[in-house]
Short mmCIF file of C-alpha atoms and ligand atoms in Angstrom, two decimals:
data_model
loop_
_atom_site.label_atom_id
_atom_site.label_comp_id
_atom_site.label_asym_id
_atom_site.label_seq_id
_atom_site.Cartn_x
_atom_site.Cartn_y
_atom_site.Cartn_z
CA UNK Q 221 12.46 21.15 9.17
CA UNK Q 222 11.14 17.64 9.16
CA UNK Q 223 12.34 15.33 6.41
CA UNK Q 224 9.51 14.52 3.94
CA UNK Q 225 8.13 11.18 2.93
CA UNK Q 226 5.73 10.70 0.05
CA UNK Q 227 4.06 7.30 -0.51
CA UNK Q 228 1.37 6.36 -2.98
CA UNK Q 229 -0.98 3.45 -3.75
CA UNK Q 230 -2.34 2.77 -7.23
CA UNK Q 231 -5.47 4.64 -8.06
CA UNK Q 232 -8.13 1.99 -8.31
CA UNK Q 233 -10.52 1.46 -11.20
CA UNK Q 234 -14.13 2.28 -10.41
CA UNK Q 235 -15.51 -0.38 -12.72
CA UNK Q 236 -14.92 -2.88 -9.91
CA UNK Q 237 -15.79 -2.77 -6.23
CA UNK Q 238 -12.97 -2.91 -3.60
CA UNK Q 239 -11.57 -6.35 -2.72
CA UNK Q 240 -8.81 -7.75 -0.62
CA UNK Q 241 -6.13 -6.98 -3.20
CA UNK Q 242 -6.94 -3.29 -3.13
CA UNK Q 243 -7.09 -3.37 0.66
CA UNK Q 244 -3.63 -5.03 0.75
CA UNK Q 245 -1.75 -2.27 -1.11
CA UNK Q 246 -3.63 0.41 0.77
CA UNK Q 247 -2.94 -1.08 4.23
CA UNK Q 248 0.72 -1.43 3.41
CA UNK Q 249 0.82 2.20 2.36
CA UNK Q 250 -0.95 3.13 5.56
CA UNK Q 251 1.55 1.26 7.76
CA UNK Q 252 4.40 3.02 6.01
CA UNK Q 253 2.77 6.42 6.38
CA UNK Q 254 1.92 5.91 10.03
CA UNK Q 255 5.37 4.56 10.81
CA UNK Q 256 7.13 7.45 9.11
CA UNK Q 257 4.93 10.00 10.83
CA UNK Q 258 5.72 8.36 14.17
CA UNK Q 259 9.45 8.64 13.29
CA UNK Q 260 9.06 12.40 12.79
CA UNK Q 261 8.62 12.62 9.02
CA UNK Q 262 6.42 15.07 7.22
CA UNK Q 263 4.39 12.42 5.40
CA UNK Q 264 2.14 12.72 2.36
CA UNK Q 265 0.14 9.57 1.73
CA UNK Q 266 -1.90 9.51 -1.48
CA UNK Q 267 -4.54 7.10 -2.78
CA UNK Q 268 -7.45 7.65 -5.17
CA UNK Q 269 -9.50 6.43 -8.08
CA UNK Q 270 -8.94 5.83 -11.79
CA UNK Q 271 -12.16 6.88 -13.44
CA UNK Q 272 -11.51 7.33 -17.16
CA UNK Q 273 -11.20 4.91 -20.04
CA UNK Q 274 -13.06 2.46 -22.03
CA UNK Q 275 -13.45 -0.10 -19.19
CA UNK Q 276 -15.28 2.46 -17.01
CA UNK Q 277 -17.33 3.69 -19.98
CA UNK Q 278 -18.42 0.12 -20.75
CA UNK Q 279 -19.26 -0.68 -17.14
CA UNK Q 280 -21.37 2.43 -16.97
CA UNK Q 281 -23.28 1.57 -20.10
CA UNK Q 282 -23.95 -1.89 -18.74
CA UNK Q 283 -25.23 -0.38 -15.47
CA UNK Q 284 -27.34 2.17 -17.35
CA UNK Q 285 -25.48 5.10 -15.87
CA UNK Q 286 -23.18 7.82 -17.12
CA UNK Q 287 -19.52 7.12 -16.39
CA UNK Q 288 -19.45 9.88 -13.82
CA UNK Q 289 -22.56 8.52 -12.07
CA UNK Q 290 -20.88 5.16 -11.90
CA UNK Q 291 -17.65 6.69 -10.58
CA UNK Q 292 -19.52 8.78 -7.97
CA UNK Q 293 -21.24 5.66 -6.70
CA UNK Q 294 -18.27 3.32 -6.62
CA UNK Q 295 -15.75 5.82 -5.28
CA UNK Q 296 -17.89 6.11 -2.13
CA UNK Q 297 -17.41 2.38 -1.53
CA UNK Q 298 -13.61 2.74 -1.72
CA UNK Q 299 -13.66 5.80 0.56
CA UNK Q 300 -15.96 4.09 3.07
CA UNK Q 301 -13.71 1.06 3.14
CA UNK Q 302 -10.56 3.14 3.73
CA UNK Q 303 -12.37 4.80 6.60
CA UNK Q 304 -13.21 1.45 8.16
CA UNK Q 305 -9.71 0.12 7.61
CA UNK Q 306 -8.24 3.07 9.45
CA UNK Q 307 -6.40 4.38 6.38
CA UNK Q 308 -4.72 7.69 7.14
CA UNK Q 309 -4.27 9.10 3.65
CA UNK Q 310 -3.67 12.82 3.30
CA UNK Q 311 -5.38 13.07 -0.05
CA UNK Q 312 -7.70 11.10 -2.30
CA UNK Q 313 -7.38 11.97 -5.96
CA UNK Q 314 -10.09 11.24 -8.54
CA UNK Q 315 -9.01 11.48 -12.13
CA UNK Q 316 -12.24 13.30 -12.99
CA UNK Q 317 -11.23 16.26 -10.84
CA UNK Q 318 -10.24 19.54 -12.53
CA UNK Q 319 -6.84 19.65 -10.78
CA UNK Q 320 -6.01 16.35 -12.39
CA UNK Q 321 -7.33 17.07 -15.86
CA UNK Q 322 -5.42 20.35 -15.96
CA UNK Q 323 -2.15 18.74 -14.90
CA UNK Q 324 -2.56 15.93 -17.43
CA UNK Q 325 -3.27 18.29 -20.29
CA UNK Q 326 -0.25 20.35 -19.28
CA UNK Q 327 2.29 17.48 -19.19
CA UNK Q 328 0.95 16.05 -22.45
CA UNK Q 329 1.28 19.44 -24.11
CA UNK Q 330 4.82 19.91 -22.79
CA UNK Q 331 6.01 16.61 -24.14
CA UNK Q 332 4.17 17.26 -27.46
CA UNK Q 333 5.87 20.65 -27.79
CA UNK Q 334 9.28 19.10 -27.10
CA UNK Q 335 8.57 16.71 -29.96
CA UNK Q 336 8.48 13.49 -27.93
CA UNK Q 337 4.79 13.07 -28.61
CA UNK Q 338 3.92 13.02 -32.34
CA UNK Q 339 0.87 12.26 -34.47
CA UNK Q 340 1.11 9.00 -36.37
CA UNK Q 341 -0.87 5.97 -37.39
CA UNK Q 342 -1.66 3.02 -35.27
CA UNK Q 343 -2.23 -0.27 -36.99
CA UNK Q 344 -3.59 -3.32 -35.26
CA UNK Q 345 -6.41 -5.80 -35.21
CA UNK Q 346 -9.81 -4.25 -34.64
CA UNK Q 347 -13.04 -5.86 -33.50
CA UNK Q 348 -15.78 -3.54 -34.70
CA UNK Q 349 -18.62 -4.85 -32.49
CA UNK Q 350 -16.39 -4.44 -29.39
CA UNK Q 351 -14.74 -1.25 -30.68
CA UNK Q 352 -11.39 -2.55 -29.44
CA UNK Q 353 -7.97 -2.88 -30.88
CA UNK Q 354 -6.12 -6.10 -30.13
CA UNK Q 355 -2.48 -6.95 -30.70
CA UNK Q 356 -1.59 -10.15 -32.64
CA UNK Q 357 -0.79 -12.01 -29.45
CA UNK Q 358 -4.00 -11.09 -27.71
CA UNK Q 359 -6.15 -12.70 -30.48
CA UNK Q 360 -7.47 -16.19 -29.81
CA UNK Q 361 -7.15 -18.27 -32.95
CA UNK Q 362 -7.15 -15.07 -34.97
CA UNK Q 363 -10.44 -13.88 -33.45
CA UNK Q 364 -11.51 -11.31 -30.90
CA UNK Q 365 -10.70 -12.63 -27.40
CA UNK Q 366 -13.84 -11.04 -26.01
CA UNK Q 367 -16.59 -12.03 -28.46
CA UNK Q 368 -14.84 -14.51 -30.72
CA UNK Q 369 -15.86 -12.68 -33.88
CA UNK Q 370 -13.49 -12.02 -36.80
CA UNK Q 371 -11.20 -9.00 -36.54
CA UNK Q 372 -9.75 -6.79 -39.22
CA UNK Q 373 -6.47 -4.95 -39.65
CA UNK Q 374 -7.26 -1.30 -39.17
CA UNK Q 375 -5.40 1.87 -39.15
CA UNK Q 376 -6.16 4.69 -36.76
CA UNK Q 377 -4.63 8.08 -36.30
CA UNK Q 378 -2.96 8.20 -32.91
CA UNK Q 379 -0.48 10.21 -30.94
CA UNK Q 380 2.68 8.35 -30.04
CA UNK Q 381 5.11 8.85 -27.24
CA UNK Q 382 8.70 8.47 -28.36
CA UNK Q 383 9.45 5.81 -25.70
CA UNK Q 384 12.18 4.19 -27.84
CA UNK Q 385 14.30 7.35 -27.40
CA UNK Q 386 14.54 6.76 -23.66
CA UNK Q 387 15.56 3.13 -23.66
CA UNK Q 388 19.24 3.64 -22.88
CA UNK Q 389 18.58 6.45 -20.43
CA UNK Q 390 16.11 4.29 -18.54
CA UNK Q 391 18.46 1.32 -18.46
CA UNK Q 392 21.24 3.50 -17.15
CA UNK Q 393 19.00 4.83 -14.46
CA UNK Q 394 17.91 1.38 -13.35
CA UNK Q 395 21.47 0.19 -13.26
CA UNK Q 396 22.75 3.21 -11.39
CA UNK Q 397 19.94 2.94 -8.81
CA UNK Q 398 19.74 -0.62 -7.51
CA UNK Q 399 16.83 0.24 -5.23
CA UNK Q 400 14.74 1.97 -7.90
CA UNK Q 401 12.70 -1.17 -8.75
CA UNK Q 402 12.04 -3.70 -6.01
CA UNK Q 403 12.00 -6.57 -5.29
CA UNK Q 404 15.10 -7.67 -7.13
CA UNK Q 405 13.44 -10.43 -9.14
CA UNK Q 406 11.00 -7.85 -10.52
CA UNK Q 407 13.84 -5.46 -11.28
CA UNK Q 408 15.51 -8.13 -13.36
CA UNK Q 409 12.31 -8.75 -15.33
CA UNK Q 410 12.14 -5.07 -16.18
CA UNK Q 411 15.76 -4.94 -17.22
CA UNK Q 412 15.21 -7.80 -19.64
CA UNK Q 413 12.05 -6.17 -20.97
CA UNK Q 414 13.78 -2.85 -21.60
CA UNK Q 415 16.78 -4.59 -23.20
CA UNK Q 416 14.48 -6.29 -25.66
CA UNK Q 417 13.79 -2.83 -26.98
CA UNK Q 418 11.19 -0.20 -26.29
CA UNK Q 419 8.69 0.68 -29.04
CA UNK Q 420 6.98 4.05 -29.28
CA UNK Q 421 3.74 3.97 -27.33
CA UNK Q 422 0.27 4.93 -28.62
CA UNK Q 423 -0.94 7.52 -26.11
CA UNK Q 424 -4.30 8.53 -27.56
CA UNK Q 425 -7.45 6.90 -28.74
CA UNK Q 426 -10.31 8.01 -30.97
CA UNK Q 427 -12.68 5.01 -30.42
CA UNK Q 428 -14.28 6.22 -27.22
CA UNK Q 429 -14.85 9.54 -25.52
CA UNK Q 430 -14.65 9.07 -21.77
CA UNK Q 431 -11.37 10.63 -20.83
CA UNK Q 432 -9.23 13.72 -21.10
CA UNK Q 433 -9.07 15.20 -24.63
CA UNK Q 434 -5.68 15.90 -26.23
CA UNK Q 435 -5.00 19.65 -25.95
CA UNK Q 436 -5.66 21.17 -29.34
CA UNK Q 437 -7.15 18.04 -30.91
CA UNK Q 438 -10.27 17.07 -28.97
CA UNK Q 439 -11.08 14.16 -31.24
CA UNK Q 440 -8.34 12.29 -29.41
CA UNK Q 441 -8.63 11.11 -25.86
CA UNK Q 442 -5.41 10.67 -23.81
CA UNK Q 443 -4.56 7.04 -23.19
CA UNK Q 444 -5.84 6.01 -19.78
CA UNK Q 445 -2.43 5.02 -18.37
CA UNK Q 446 -0.89 8.33 -19.37
CA UNK Q 447 -3.83 9.95 -17.57
CA UNK Q 448 -3.71 7.63 -14.56
CA UNK Q 449 0.03 7.67 -13.81
CA UNK Q 450 0.12 11.43 -13.82
CA UNK Q 451 -2.13 11.43 -10.73
CA UNK Q 452 0.99 11.10 -8.60
CA UNK Q 453 1.96 14.66 -9.48
CA UNK Q 454 -1.36 16.31 -10.20
CA UNK Q 455 -2.42 15.46 -6.66
CA UNK Q 456 0.54 17.56 -5.50
CA UNK Q 457 -0.70 20.50 -7.48
CA UNK Q 458 1.61 20.01 -10.54
CA UNK Q 459 2.41 22.15 -12.56
CA UNK Q 460 2.49 24.59 -9.61
CA UNK Q 461 5.93 23.93 -8.24
CA UNK Q 462 5.64 26.07 -5.15
CA UNK Q 463 3.32 23.98 -3.02
CA UNK Q 464 3.13 20.29 -2.35
CA UNK Q 465 4.79 19.39 -5.65
CA UNK Q 466 7.93 21.21 -4.73
CA UNK Q 467 7.75 19.78 -1.26
CA UNK Q 468 7.11 16.11 -1.86
CA UNK Q 469 8.17 15.17 -5.36
CA UNK Q 470 10.04 12.97 -6.19
CA UNK Q 471 7.98 10.31 -4.46
CA UNK Q 472 9.79 8.06 -1.92
CA UNK Q 473 7.83 5.02 -2.96
CA UNK Q 474 5.08 3.99 -5.30
CA UNK Q 475 3.46 0.85 -3.89
CA UNK Q 476 1.82 -1.26 -6.49
CA UNK Q 477 0.88 -4.86 -7.33
CA UNK Q 478 3.11 -6.79 -9.68
CA UNK Q 479 0.44 -6.63 -12.46
CA UNK Q 480 1.13 -3.01 -13.08
CA UNK Q 481 4.90 -2.84 -12.68
CA UNK Q 482 5.67 -2.21 -16.32
CA UNK Q 483 3.49 0.85 -16.34
CA UNK Q 484 5.29 2.22 -13.27
CA UNK Q 485 8.83 1.13 -14.02
CA UNK Q 486 8.94 1.78 -17.75
CA UNK Q 487 6.12 4.08 -19.04
CA UNK Q 488 5.99 6.45 -16.05
CA UNK Q 489 9.76 7.06 -15.75
CA UNK Q 490 10.12 7.70 -19.46
CA UNK Q 491 7.18 10.11 -19.45
CA UNK Q 492 8.86 12.00 -16.65
CA UNK Q 493 12.20 11.99 -18.46
CA UNK Q 494 10.56 13.47 -21.51
CA UNK Q 495 8.87 16.15 -19.41
CA UNK Q 496 12.20 16.85 -17.65
CA UNK Q 497 10.87 15.95 -14.24
CA UNK Q 498 12.60 13.91 -11.51
CA UNK Q 499 11.92 10.16 -11.32
CA UNK Q 500 10.38 8.28 -8.43
CA UNK Q 501 12.91 7.10 -5.86
CA UNK Q 502 11.43 3.66 -5.60
CA UNK Q 503 8.75 1.49 -7.19
CA UNK Q 504 7.87 -1.55 -5.08
CA UNK Q 505 5.74 -4.30 -6.61
CA UNK Q 506 4.11 -6.70 -4.16
CA UNK Q 507 2.76 -10.14 -4.99
CA UNK Q 508 -0.75 -11.32 -5.63
CA UNK Q 509 -3.24 -13.01 -3.34
CA UNK Q 510 -4.99 -16.17 -4.29
CA UNK Q 511 -7.99 -17.33 -2.36
CA UNK Q 512 -8.06 -20.79 -0.75
CA UNK Q 513 -5.53 -21.82 -3.47
CA UNK Q 514 -7.42 -20.31 -6.44
CA UNK Q 515 -7.08 -17.20 -8.50
CA UNK Q 516 -9.52 -14.61 -7.21
CA UNK Q 517 -12.11 -13.87 -9.91
CA UNK Q 518 -15.70 -12.75 -10.33
CA UNK Q 519 -16.53 -15.81 -12.38
CA UNK Q 520 -15.33 -18.11 -9.62
CA UNK Q 521 -17.36 -16.01 -7.14
CA UNK Q 522 -14.51 -16.18 -4.67
CA UNK Q 523 -13.70 -12.45 -4.47
CA UNK Q 524 -12.85 -11.64 -0.81
CA UNK Q 525 -14.81 -8.62 0.31
CA UNK Q 526 -12.90 -6.68 2.92
CA UNK Q 527 -16.01 -5.34 4.67
CA UNK Q 528 -17.15 -8.87 5.33
CA UNK Q 529 -13.71 -9.73 6.77
CA UNK Q 530 -13.81 -6.67 9.06
CA UNK Q 531 -17.36 -7.58 10.26
CA UNK Q 532 -16.26 -11.04 11.10
CA UNK Q 533 -12.71 -10.64 12.42
CA UNK Q 534 -12.22 -6.94 13.22
CA UNK Q 535 -10.15 -4.39 11.45
CA UNK Q 536 -6.78 -4.91 13.11
CA UNK Q 537 -6.92 -8.67 12.68
CA UNK Q 538 -7.37 -8.12 8.97
CA UNK Q 539 -4.58 -5.57 8.81
CA UNK Q 540 -2.27 -7.89 10.79
CA UNK Q 541 -2.99 -10.94 8.67
CA UNK Q 542 -2.40 -9.21 5.38
CA UNK Q 543 1.05 -8.00 6.36
CA UNK Q 544 2.15 -10.87 8.57
CA UNK Q 545 1.10 -13.87 6.57
CA UNK Q 546 3.09 -13.26 3.41
CA UNK Q 547 6.45 -11.58 2.84
CA UNK Q 548 5.77 -8.30 0.92
CA UNK Q 549 6.86 -8.95 -2.67
CA UNK Q 550 5.79 -12.62 -2.83
CA UNK Q 551 2.46 -14.13 -3.77
CA UNK Q 552 0.31 -15.45 -0.99
CA UNK Q 553 -2.85 -17.35 -0.31
CA UNK Q 554 -5.75 -16.09 1.68
CA UNK Q 555 -7.68 -18.65 3.73
CA UNK Q 556 -10.07 -18.25 6.63
CA UNK Q 557 -8.32 -21.06 8.52
CA UNK Q 558 -4.96 -19.29 8.35
CA UNK Q 559 -6.53 -15.99 9.45
CA UNK Q 560 -8.23 -17.58 12.44
CA UNK Q 561 -5.00 -19.31 13.45
CA UNK Q 562 -3.18 -15.98 13.39
CA UNK Q 563 -5.91 -14.36 15.46
CA UNK Q 564 -5.87 -17.08 18.10
CA UNK Q 565 -2.12 -17.53 18.41
CA UNK Q 566 -0.49 -14.20 17.66
CA UNK Q 567 -3.24 -11.81 18.60
CA UNK Q 568 -5.37 -13.41 21.33
CA UNK Q 569 -2.66 -15.61 22.99
CA UNK Q 570 0.44 -13.51 22.60
CA UNK Q 571 -0.16 -9.79 22.54
CA UNK Q 572 -3.66 -9.79 24.01
CA UNK Q 573 -2.88 -12.11 26.85
CA UNK Q 574 0.38 -10.36 27.72
CA UNK Q 575 -1.36 -7.05 28.12
CA UNK Q 576 -4.34 -8.30 30.12
CA UNK Q 577 -2.35 -10.41 32.53
CA UNK Q 578 0.30 -7.74 33.20
CA UNK Q 579 -2.15 -4.86 33.64
CA UNK Q 580 -4.29 -7.07 35.88
CA UNK Q 581 -1.26 -7.71 38.08
CA UNK Q 582 -0.43 -3.99 38.28
CA UNK Q 583 -3.96 -3.40 39.57
CA UNK Q 584 -3.88 -6.34 41.97
CA UNK Q 585 -0.48 -5.72 43.46
CA UNK Q 586 -0.11 -1.95 43.23
CA UNK Q 587 -3.71 -0.66 43.02
CA UNK Q 588 -2.94 0.33 39.46
CA UNK Q 589 -0.27 2.87 40.43
CA UNK Q 590 2.94 2.10 38.48
CA UNK Q 591 5.84 1.57 40.90
CA UNK Q 592 9.39 2.73 40.17
CA UNK Q 593 11.97 0.20 39.03
CA UNK Q 594 15.00 -0.13 41.25
CA UNK Q 595 18.04 -2.30 40.52
CA UNK Q 596 17.68 -4.21 37.21
CA UNK Q 597 18.73 -7.81 37.27
CA UNK Q 598 20.10 -9.63 34.26
CA UNK Q 599 16.65 -10.80 33.26
CA UNK Q 600 15.22 -7.27 33.40
CA UNK Q 601 18.18 -5.93 31.43
CA UNK Q 602 17.66 -8.64 28.83
CA UNK Q 603 13.99 -7.67 28.24
CA UNK Q 604 14.95 -4.02 28.13
CA UNK Q 605 17.71 -4.66 25.59
CA UNK Q 606 15.51 -6.89 23.49
CA UNK Q 607 12.91 -4.14 23.32
CA UNK Q 608 15.47 -1.51 22.41
CA UNK Q 609 17.00 -3.71 19.72
CA UNK Q 610 13.55 -4.39 18.31
CA UNK Q 611 13.04 -0.66 17.68
CA UNK Q 612 16.17 -0.56 15.51
CA UNK Q 613 15.37 -3.85 13.74
CA UNK Q 614 11.88 -2.74 12.84
CA UNK Q 615 13.21 0.46 11.37
CA UNK Q 616 15.56 -1.48 9.12
CA UNK Q 617 12.83 -3.88 8.01
CA UNK Q 618 10.33 -1.12 7.29
CA UNK Q 619 12.88 0.55 5.09
CA UNK Q 620 13.10 -2.70 3.15
CA UNK Q 621 9.30 -3.01 3.01
CA UNK Q 622 9.73 -6.24 4.92
CA UNK Q 623 6.53 -5.81 6.93
CA UNK Q 624 6.28 -9.41 7.87
CA UNK Q 625 9.79 -9.48 9.27
CA UNK Q 626 9.11 -6.26 11.19
CA UNK Q 627 6.10 -7.90 12.78
CA UNK Q 628 8.12 -10.98 13.60
CA UNK Q 629 10.66 -8.84 15.37
CA UNK Q 630 7.89 -7.18 17.40
CA UNK Q 631 6.40 -10.55 18.26
CA UNK Q 632 9.81 -11.78 19.55
CA UNK Q 633 9.58 -9.04 22.17
CA UNK Q 634 5.99 -9.99 22.97
CA UNK Q 635 6.96 -13.65 23.41
CA UNK Q 636 9.97 -12.61 25.54
CA UNK Q 637 7.54 -10.53 27.64
CA UNK Q 638 5.31 -13.50 28.24
CA UNK Q 639 8.29 -15.71 29.10
CA UNK Q 640 9.67 -13.04 31.39
CA UNK Q 641 6.46 -13.00 33.39
CA UNK Q 642 6.44 -16.81 33.64
CA UNK Q 643 10.06 -16.81 34.78
CA UNK Q 644 9.75 -13.94 37.24
CA UNK Q 645 6.45 -15.31 38.64
CA UNK Q 646 5.21 -12.02 40.14
CA UNK Q 647 2.52 -14.04 42.02
CA UNK Q 648 5.28 -15.67 44.04
CA UNK Q 649 7.11 -12.38 44.69
CA UNK Q 650 3.83 -10.89 45.88
CA UNK Q 651 3.62 -13.41 48.74
CA UNK Q 652 6.75 -12.08 50.40
CA UNK Q 653 6.66 -8.39 51.55
CA UNK Q 654 10.46 -8.44 51.64
CA UNK Q 655 10.44 -8.81 47.86
CA UNK Q 656 8.20 -5.87 47.12
CA UNK Q 657 11.12 -3.93 45.55
CA UNK Q 658 11.77 -6.76 43.24
CA UNK Q 659 8.07 -7.06 42.38
CA UNK Q 660 8.03 -3.33 41.54
CA UNK Q 661 10.93 -3.69 39.18
CA UNK Q 662 9.40 -6.66 37.41
CA UNK Q 663 6.10 -4.80 37.08
CA UNK Q 664 7.77 -1.70 35.61
CA UNK Q 665 9.89 -3.69 33.22
CA UNK Q 666 7.06 -5.73 31.72
CA UNK Q 667 4.79 -2.76 31.29
CA UNK Q 668 7.45 -0.43 29.88
CA UNK Q 669 8.43 -3.07 27.35
CA UNK Q 670 4.83 -3.25 26.20
CA UNK Q 671 4.43 0.49 26.04
CA UNK Q 672 7.25 0.73 23.56
CA UNK Q 673 5.94 -2.28 21.67
CA UNK Q 674 2.50 -0.72 21.29
CA UNK Q 675 3.93 2.65 20.26
CA UNK Q 676 5.60 0.89 17.33
CA UNK Q 677 2.67 -1.42 16.76
CA UNK Q 678 0.36 1.58 16.38
CA UNK Q 679 1.58 1.82 12.76
CA UNK Q 680 0.19 -1.64 12.09
CA UNK Q 681 -2.74 -2.00 14.54
CA UNK Q 682 -3.79 1.57 15.30
CA UNK Q 683 -7.10 0.82 17.08
CA UNK Q 684 -5.63 -1.95 19.20
CA UNK Q 685 -2.54 0.01 20.25
CA UNK Q 686 -4.62 3.01 21.16
CA UNK Q 687 -6.55 0.83 23.63
CA UNK Q 688 -3.33 -0.79 24.90
CA UNK Q 689 -1.58 2.52 25.41
CA UNK Q 690 -4.58 3.91 27.23
CA UNK Q 691 -4.55 1.11 29.70
CA UNK Q 692 -0.81 1.59 30.14
CA UNK Q 693 -1.50 5.21 31.07
CA UNK Q 694 0.35 6.55 27.98
CA UNK Q 695 -1.61 9.49 26.67
CA UNK Q 696 1.05 11.17 24.67
CA UNK Q 697 1.05 11.01 20.84
CA UNK Q 698 3.37 8.29 19.61
CA UNK Q 699 6.77 9.66 18.62
CA UNK Q 700 10.35 8.63 18.02
CA UNK Q 701 11.37 10.14 21.38
CA UNK Q 702 8.65 8.08 23.03
CA UNK Q 703 10.36 4.87 21.85
CA UNK Q 704 13.13 5.32 24.38
CA UNK Q 705 13.14 3.15 27.50
CA UNK Q 706 11.95 4.91 30.60
CA UNK Q 707 9.08 6.88 29.18
CA UNK Q 708 6.52 5.54 31.68
CA UNK Q 709 6.79 7.43 34.93
CA UNK Q 710 6.29 5.89 38.34
CA UNK Q 711 2.87 6.97 39.64
CA UNK Q 712 1.16 6.52 36.28
CA UNK Q 713 -2.27 4.98 36.53
CA UNK Q 714 -2.55 1.51 34.93
CA UNK Q 715 -6.00 0.07 34.20
CA UNK Q 716 -6.80 -3.54 33.53
CA UNK Q 717 -7.03 -4.07 29.80
CA UNK Q 718 -9.99 -5.92 28.33
CA UNK Q 719 -9.16 -8.73 25.97
CA UNK Q 720 -7.79 -7.05 22.84
CA UNK Q 721 -8.76 -9.97 20.57
CA UNK Q 722 -11.41 -12.54 21.42
CA UNK Q 723 -10.50 -16.07 20.45
CA UNK Q 724 -12.30 -17.40 17.37
CA UNK Q 725 -13.75 -20.82 16.62
CA UNK Q 726 -11.51 -22.61 14.16
O1 ME8 W 802 -4.63 -1.38 -12.20
N1 ME8 W 802 -3.59 -9.43 -4.92
O2 ME8 W 802 -6.40 -0.47 -10.97
P1 ME8 W 802 -7.04 -1.78 -10.29
C1 ME8 W 802 -2.90 -8.34 -4.55
N2 ME8 W 802 -6.27 1.76 -12.20
N3 ME8 W 802 -3.20 -7.09 -4.99
C2 ME8 W 802 -4.11 -6.99 -5.90
C3 ME8 W 802 -4.89 -8.05 -6.35
C4 ME8 W 802 -4.55 -9.36 -5.82
N4 ME8 W 802 -5.22 -10.50 -6.19
N5 ME8 W 802 -5.79 -7.57 -7.23
C5 ME8 W 802 -5.60 -6.23 -7.33
C6 ME8 W 802 -5.35 -0.44 -11.85
N6 ME8 W 802 -4.60 -5.88 -6.52
C7 ME8 W 802 -5.08 0.96 -12.34
C8 ME8 W 802 -3.91 1.51 -11.59
S1 ME8 W 802 -2.16 3.44 -11.00
C9 ME8 W 802 -1.62 4.85 -11.74
C10 ME8 W 802 -3.50 2.88 -12.00
C11 ME8 W 802 -4.13 -4.48 -6.23
O3 ME8 W 802 -8.29 -1.31 -9.65
C12 ME8 W 802 -2.72 -4.24 -6.68
O4 ME8 W 802 -2.16 -3.14 -5.98
O5 ME8 W 802 -7.07 -2.87 -11.28
C13 ME8 W 802 -2.89 -3.85 -8.10
O6 ME8 W 802 -1.77 -3.17 -8.57
C14 ME8 W 802 -4.12 -2.99 -8.01
O7 ME8 W 802 -4.94 -3.59 -6.98
C15 ME8 W 802 -4.88 -2.83 -9.34
O8 ME8 W 802 -6.03 -2.16 -9.16
#
């Protein structure tokens, strides 16, 4: 049986259209999913949409639609974008689906029956025109932060989750599992937060209606984060333990942005503890993108629209840039200049040029029929070894979610390949028929190194690698076995590759 690997992205709110931040998490999840499939894992990759709650209800009212009409319309934009970005998810969960609503009701009821959800009273500052509760710290000069009108102290009946009860258990879990929350800096933030003390959490609302009702008390709507987080198990068919839930839970990694770490590293694990379910193996919070040095926001009108980027630069250039430019876990800045530089140097010059010049030589000197390698010299051995070592290095970096370092390791082989060709100068060897054996070995070595490189790269740049592997005559599905040196057989037909990435104007 294959080992399993379950990876998730957040489910995105449908009150906003997809932007580069959403694309970022989803592309990272896709690379992980593709890589693990390639390495022989039975992968389940989940993404989806978060469709309940007051935010969505309000956005729908503004748009003159019902919340479901709004969700139906916006979810198509997410799905169409994932299609264009080559996202290979196995499932897309919408929180308005029956399978989800059933599962949420069930887990809420279980925790309620165990006594860790109880009915109490919620007291906070209420803005009546906005129908919103605010905490003391959210108020601006004692007024509603949204409309600036006066607020009043109000009590509301609410269900509470006994989160305080799980404080020590959660801390113990975090301490016993150093990899549970990553990166480390974020783990430390969560430890301090939990140590400050966990308060019971209000997990129902009566001020709006767009959501999942509390089982047995329909006046209450289940808190949107309780609803949303549960998607990670309802998508697996929870509470049915026999199918995907039994197979894939606990999740190997929840990929999220740093903005929602507390929900995933504190709320979610304690909900699961209360329900008696296993905890996620890892929660990884990545950084945030700014745009040309500024916070991305609708009011600044600088929201980067992924479809526009794909139109302009191509899908794999966008995927590459997102994961190469910034170490996963740190904040980064998006700029068109930086993207164009990456395209011209890393993609057009390095990987594109290497493939087109080497396949062109195979066609020119061997009529496109791959010759066999004979005796390997030190230089040939060195490129072979570098390629083999890269395979192991990438594996280690992927396990650390260090996508940028993994790409760097791949690019070292690509640079070494270009240098190898310059040093071996096949065009000189070709002039002397006595050196044809040597020319054959050089040809094989440079093409085989690229075949392995593109097999691995297919996790990052699926469309590009597919083209590259086709011109290298590799028609097999990418696999772990296929990463071993010597896969290409003499006699394989090599065709001249078109430029993989056209150079762009700076
Ligand atoms: O929070 N840079 O949904 P959401 C990087 N529905 N990533 C960014 C980003 C930026 N500037 N902006 C957004 C929600 N993201 C909830 C999640 S999960 C059970 C419920 C990414 O639509 C990042 O992954 O606001 C962040 O966590 C997510 O979008 C928030 O998406």
